[in-house]
């Protein structure tokens, strides 16, 4: 079992729709959860982080964390073609050797 | 004003060579990192370094060594390069100085290393 798992996609949604990206993790001791966006050939950039159970909203983005189910998700409302990228989930805690990225989900937003 | 910069952007070399990649951050951050992203896009953390300690991912071969001349720089040296070292290497930095990975990281543009 991988430490952080994501569906590789591609996930295709029409412009204006809600895109839902999911991530599961194996270490129950994980403390911090991040979503990064990576455009092809570019470096990852942070979208959101979340530390507590529940929802956290920032503009069109909402991160959801459920530690009991070891599940974190990212919702993108009103998806735009410029949102087309690979979304990386990262999970970590207070042990450096337990910080992991998932392999990412490729999102395509069609005009 | 590039926050985290790396040189070179591309590096092509022969097996067995020794090479270095340089990284600089002007964010005033306390901690810098090196990551390897393979062809399947897995990002794997290799090292974390701040002015207090170097933390090494236990799975990284000892052919890889970070060198930090000062707080703003963390260079990556790779000895005896192997075909499997071909990947994109990213440098990153964060304000976090606790030796953990709980803080937002800012990534450099990456260095694509190709070993022939």
CSV table of C-alpha atoms in Angstrom, one decimal:
chain,number,residue,atom,x,y,z
A,1,UNK,CA,0.0,0.0,0.0
A,2,UNK,CA,1.3,3.4,-1.0
A,3,UNK,CA,1.5,6.0,1.8
A,4,UNK,CA,-0.5,8.5,-0.2
A,5,UNK,CA,-2.8,7.4,-3.0
A,6,UNK,CA,-4.5,9.4,-5.7
A,7,UNK,CA,-6.4,8.4,-8.8
A,8,UNK,CA,-4.1,9.3,-11.6
A,9,UNK,CA,-7.0,10.4,-13.9
A,10,UNK,CA,-7.3,12.1,-16.1
A,11,UNK,CA,-10.4,13.6,-14.6
A,12,UNK,CA,-12.3,15.6,-17.2
A,13,UNK,CA,-14.9,18.2,-16.2
A,14,UNK,CA,-16.7,20.9,-18.3
A,15,UNK,CA,-15.9,24.5,-17.7
A,16,UNK,CA,-18.0,25.8,-14.8
A,17,UNK,CA,-18.5,22.5,-13.1
A,18,UNK,CA,-17.2,21.3,-9.8
A,19,UNK,CA,-14.0,19.2,-9.9
A,20,UNK,CA,-13.6,16.8,-7.0
A,21,UNK,CA,-10.1,15.4,-6.3
A,22,UNK,CA,-9.5,12.7,-3.7
A,23,UNK,CA,-6.6,11.5,-1.7
A,24,UNK,CA,-6.2,8.7,0.9
A,25,UNK,CA,-3.3,8.2,3.2
A,26,UNK,CA,-2.0,5.3,5.4
A,27,UNK,CA,-0.4,6.9,8.4
A,28,UNK,CA,-2.9,7.7,11.1
A,29,UNK,CA,-0.3,10.0,12.8
A,30,UNK,CA,-0.3,12.4,9.9
A,31,UNK,CA,-0.7,16.0,11.0
A,32,UNK,CA,-0.6,18.2,7.9
A,33,UNK,CA,-2.2,17.9,4.5
A,34,UNK,CA,-1.4,19.9,1.5
A,35,UNK,CA,-2.7,20.3,-2.1
A,36,UNK,CA,-0.2,21.4,-4.7
A,37,UNK,CA,-0.9,22.2,-8.3
A,38,UNK,CA,1.7,21.4,-11.0
A,39,UNK,CA,1.4,22.5,-14.6
A,40,UNK,CA,3.2,20.4,-17.1
A,41,UNK,CA,6.9,21.1,-17.0
A,42,UNK,CA,6.6,23.4,-14.1
A,43,UNK,CA,7.2,23.2,-10.3
A,44,UNK,CA,4.5,22.4,-7.8
A,45,UNK,CA,2.8,25.4,-6.2
A,46,UNK,CA,0.7,25.4,-3.1
A,47,UNK,CA,-3.1,25.6,-3.4
A,48,UNK,CA,-4.2,24.9,0.2
A,49,UNK,CA,-3.2,23.3,3.4
A,50,UNK,CA,-5.4,21.9,6.1
A,51,UNK,CA,-4.6,20.6,9.6
A,52,UNK,CA,-8.0,20.0,11.2
A,53,UNK,CA,-11.0,17.9,10.4
A,54,UNK,CA,-13.7,19.5,8.4
A,55,UNK,CA,-13.7,22.0,5.5
A,56,UNK,CA,-11.5,24.9,4.7
A,57,UNK,CA,-12.4,27.3,1.9
A,58,UNK,CA,-10.3,29.7,-0.1
A,59,UNK,CA,-12.0,31.3,-3.0
A,60,UNK,CA,-13.0,28.6,-5.5
A,61,UNK,CA,-11.1,25.9,-3.6
A,62,UNK,CA,-12.3,23.9,-0.6
A,63,UNK,CA,-10.2,21.3,1.1
A,64,UNK,CA,-11.9,18.6,3.2
A,65,UNK,CA,-10.2,16.5,5.8
A,66,UNK,CA,-11.5,13.4,7.5
A,67,UNK,CA,-8.9,11.9,9.7
A,68,UNK,CA,-11.0,9.0,10.9
A,69,UNK,CA,-11.4,7.9,7.3
A,70,UNK,CA,-7.8,9.0,6.4
A,71,UNK,CA,-9.2,10.9,3.5
A,72,UNK,CA,-8.5,14.4,2.2
A,73,UNK,CA,-10.2,16.0,-0.8
A,74,UNK,CA,-10.0,19.2,-2.9
A,75,UNK,CA,-13.1,20.7,-4.5
A,76,UNK,CA,-12.7,23.3,-7.3
A,77,UNK,CA,-15.9,25.2,-8.0
A,78,UNK,CA,-16.6,26.9,-11.3
A,79,UNK,CA,-13.7,25.1,-12.9
A,80,UNK,CA,-11.7,27.0,-15.5
A,81,UNK,CA,-9.6,25.7,-18.3
A,82,UNK,CA,-6.6,27.3,-16.5
A,83,UNK,CA,-7.2,24.9,-13.7
A,84,UNK,CA,-6.1,22.1,-16.0
A,85,UNK,CA,-3.0,20.7,-14.3
A,86,UNK,CA,-1.9,17.8,-12.1
A,87,UNK,CA,-3.0,18.1,-8.5
A,88,UNK,CA,-0.6,16.6,-5.9
A,89,UNK,CA,-1.7,15.7,-2.4
A,90,UNK,CA,1.0,15.8,0.3
A,91,UNK,CA,0.8,14.4,3.8
A,92,UNK,CA,3.2,14.8,6.7
A,93,UNK,CA,3.7,15.2,10.3
A,94,UNK,CA,6.4,15.4,12.9
A,95,UNK,CA,8.6,12.8,11.4
A,96,UNK,CA,10.6,13.9,8.3
A,97,UNK,CA,10.7,10.4,7.0
A,98,UNK,CA,7.0,10.3,6.9
A,99,UNK,CA,6.3,13.1,4.5
A,100,UNK,CA,4.9,11.9,1.2
A,101,UNK,CA,3.4,13.2,-2.0
A,102,UNK,CA,0.9,11.3,-4.0
A,103,UNK,CA,1.5,10.7,-7.6
A,104,UNK,CA,-1.1,13.3,-8.6
A,105,UNK,CA,-4.4,13.5,-10.4
A,106,UNK,CA,-4.5,15.1,-13.8
A,107,UNK,CA,-7.4,17.4,-14.2
A,108,UNK,CA,-8.7,18.5,-17.6
A,109,UNK,CA,-11.3,21.3,-17.7
A,110,UNK,CA,-12.9,21.5,-21.1
A,111,UNK,CA,-14.1,24.8,-22.5
B,1,UNK,CA,12.6,38.4,-8.3
B,2,UNK,CA,12.8,34.6,-8.3
B,3,UNK,CA,12.0,33.3,-4.8
B,4,UNK,CA,13.7,29.9,-5.2
B,5,UNK,CA,16.1,29.5,-8.1
B,6,UNK,CA,18.1,26.5,-9.4
B,7,UNK,CA,20.9,26.0,-11.8
B,8,UNK,CA,21.3,24.5,-14.3
B,9,UNK,CA,17.8,24.0,-15.7
B,10,UNK,CA,19.0,21.0,-17.8
B,11,UNK,CA,21.9,18.7,-17.1
B,12,UNK,CA,23.0,15.9,-19.4
B,13,UNK,CA,25.9,13.7,-18.4
B,14,UNK,CA,27.5,10.3,-18.6
B,15,UNK,CA,27.1,7.4,-16.1
B,16,UNK,CA,29.8,7.5,-13.5
B,17,UNK,CA,30.3,11.3,-13.5
B,18,UNK,CA,29.9,13.5,-10.5
B,19,UNK,CA,27.7,16.6,-10.8
B,20,UNK,CA,26.2,19.4,-8.7
B,21,UNK,CA,23.0,21.3,-8.8
B,22,UNK,CA,22.8,24.7,-7.1
B,23,UNK,CA,19.8,26.2,-5.3
B,24,UNK,CA,19.3,29.6,-3.8
B,25,UNK,CA,16.3,31.1,-2.0
B,26,UNK,CA,15.8,34.8,-1.2
B,27,UNK,CA,12.7,34.3,1.0
B,28,UNK,CA,14.6,34.4,4.3
B,29,UNK,CA,13.4,30.9,5.1
B,30,UNK,CA,15.1,28.7,7.6
B,31,UNK,CA,14.7,25.3,5.9
B,32,UNK,CA,15.6,24.1,2.4
B,33,UNK,CA,14.8,20.8,0.8
B,34,UNK,CA,15.7,18.6,-2.2
B,35,UNK,CA,13.1,16.5,-4.0
B,36,UNK,CA,13.4,14.0,-6.8
B,37,UNK,CA,10.5,13.6,-9.3
B,38,UNK,CA,10.7,10.5,-11.4
B,39,UNK,CA,9.1,9.8,-14.7
B,40,UNK,CA,5.9,8.6,-13.0
B,41,UNK,CA,5.7,12.1,-11.4
B,42,UNK,CA,6.2,10.8,-7.9
B,43,UNK,CA,7.8,13.6,-5.8
B,44,UNK,CA,10.1,12.1,-3.2
B,45,UNK,CA,11.7,14.1,-0.4
B,46,UNK,CA,15.4,13.6,-0.2
B,47,UNK,CA,16.8,16.0,2.3
B,48,UNK,CA,15.8,18.7,4.7
B,49,UNK,CA,18.4,21.2,6.0
B,50,UNK,CA,18.3,24.2,8.3
B,51,UNK,CA,20.9,25.9,10.3
B,52,UNK,CA,20.6,23.4,13.0
B,53,UNK,CA,20.5,20.0,11.3
B,54,UNK,CA,20.5,18.0,8.2
B,55,UNK,CA,17.8,15.4,7.9
B,56,UNK,CA,18.3,12.7,5.4
B,57,UNK,CA,15.6,10.5,3.9
B,58,UNK,CA,16.7,7.0,4.9
B,59,UNK,CA,16.0,5.7,1.4
B,60,UNK,CA,18.4,8.1,-0.4
B,61,UNK,CA,21.7,6.6,-1.5
B,62,UNK,CA,24.8,8.1,0.1
B,63,UNK,CA,26.0,9.1,-3.4
B,64,UNK,CA,23.7,12.1,-2.9
B,65,UNK,CA,24.9,14.8,-0.5
B,66,UNK,CA,23.6,18.3,0.2
B,67,UNK,CA,26.0,21.1,0.9
B,68,UNK,CA,24.9,24.4,2.4
B,69,UNK,CA,27.4,27.2,2.4
B,70,UNK,CA,24.9,29.5,4.1
B,71,UNK,CA,21.2,29.7,5.0
B,72,UNK,CA,20.2,30.9,1.5
B,73,UNK,CA,21.9,28.1,-0.4
B,74,UNK,CA,21.6,24.3,-0.5
B,75,UNK,CA,23.5,22.6,-3.3
B,76,UNK,CA,23.1,18.9,-4.3
B,77,UNK,CA,26.1,16.8,-5.1
B,78,UNK,CA,25.7,13.5,-6.8
B,79,UNK,CA,28.6,11.1,-7.2
B,80,UNK,CA,29.0,8.2,-9.6
B,81,UNK,CA,25.8,9.0,-11.5
B,82,UNK,CA,23.6,6.1,-12.5
B,83,UNK,CA,20.9,5.7,-15.2
B,84,UNK,CA,18.3,5.6,-12.5
B,85,UNK,CA,19.2,9.0,-11.2
B,86,UNK,CA,17.6,10.5,-14.3
B,87,UNK,CA,14.7,12.7,-13.0
B,88,UNK,CA,13.7,16.2,-12.3
B,89,UNK,CA,15.2,17.5,-9.1
B,90,UNK,CA,13.4,20.3,-7.2
B,91,UNK,CA,14.7,22.5,-4.5
B,92,UNK,CA,12.2,24.0,-2.0
B,93,UNK,CA,12.2,26.1,1.0
B,94,UNK,CA,9.9,26.8,4.0
B,95,UNK,CA,9.8,29.0,7.1
B,96,UNK,CA,9.6,25.8,9.2
B,97,UNK,CA,12.7,25.4,11.3
B,98,UNK,CA,11.6,22.7,13.6
B,99,UNK,CA,12.9,19.8,11.5
B,100,UNK,CA,9.4,18.8,10.6
B,101,UNK,CA,7.5,19.1,7.3
B,102,UNK,CA,4.4,20.9,8.4
B,103,UNK,CA,4.9,24.2,6.7
B,104,UNK,CA,4.2,25.5,3.2
B,105,UNK,CA,7.0,24.9,0.8
B,106,UNK,CA,8.0,27.0,-2.1
B,107,UNK,CA,9.6,25.1,-5.0
B,108,UNK,CA,12.3,26.1,-7.4
B,109,UNK,CA,11.8,25.6,-11.2
B,110,UNK,CA,13.5,22.2,-11.2
B,111,UNK,CA,16.6,20.7,-12.9
B,112,UNK,CA,16.1,18.0,-15.4
B,113,UNK,CA,19.0,15.5,-15.1
B,114,UNK,CA,19.6,13.0,-17.8
B,115,UNK,CA,22.2,10.3,-17.3
B,116,UNK,CA,23.3,8.6,-20.5
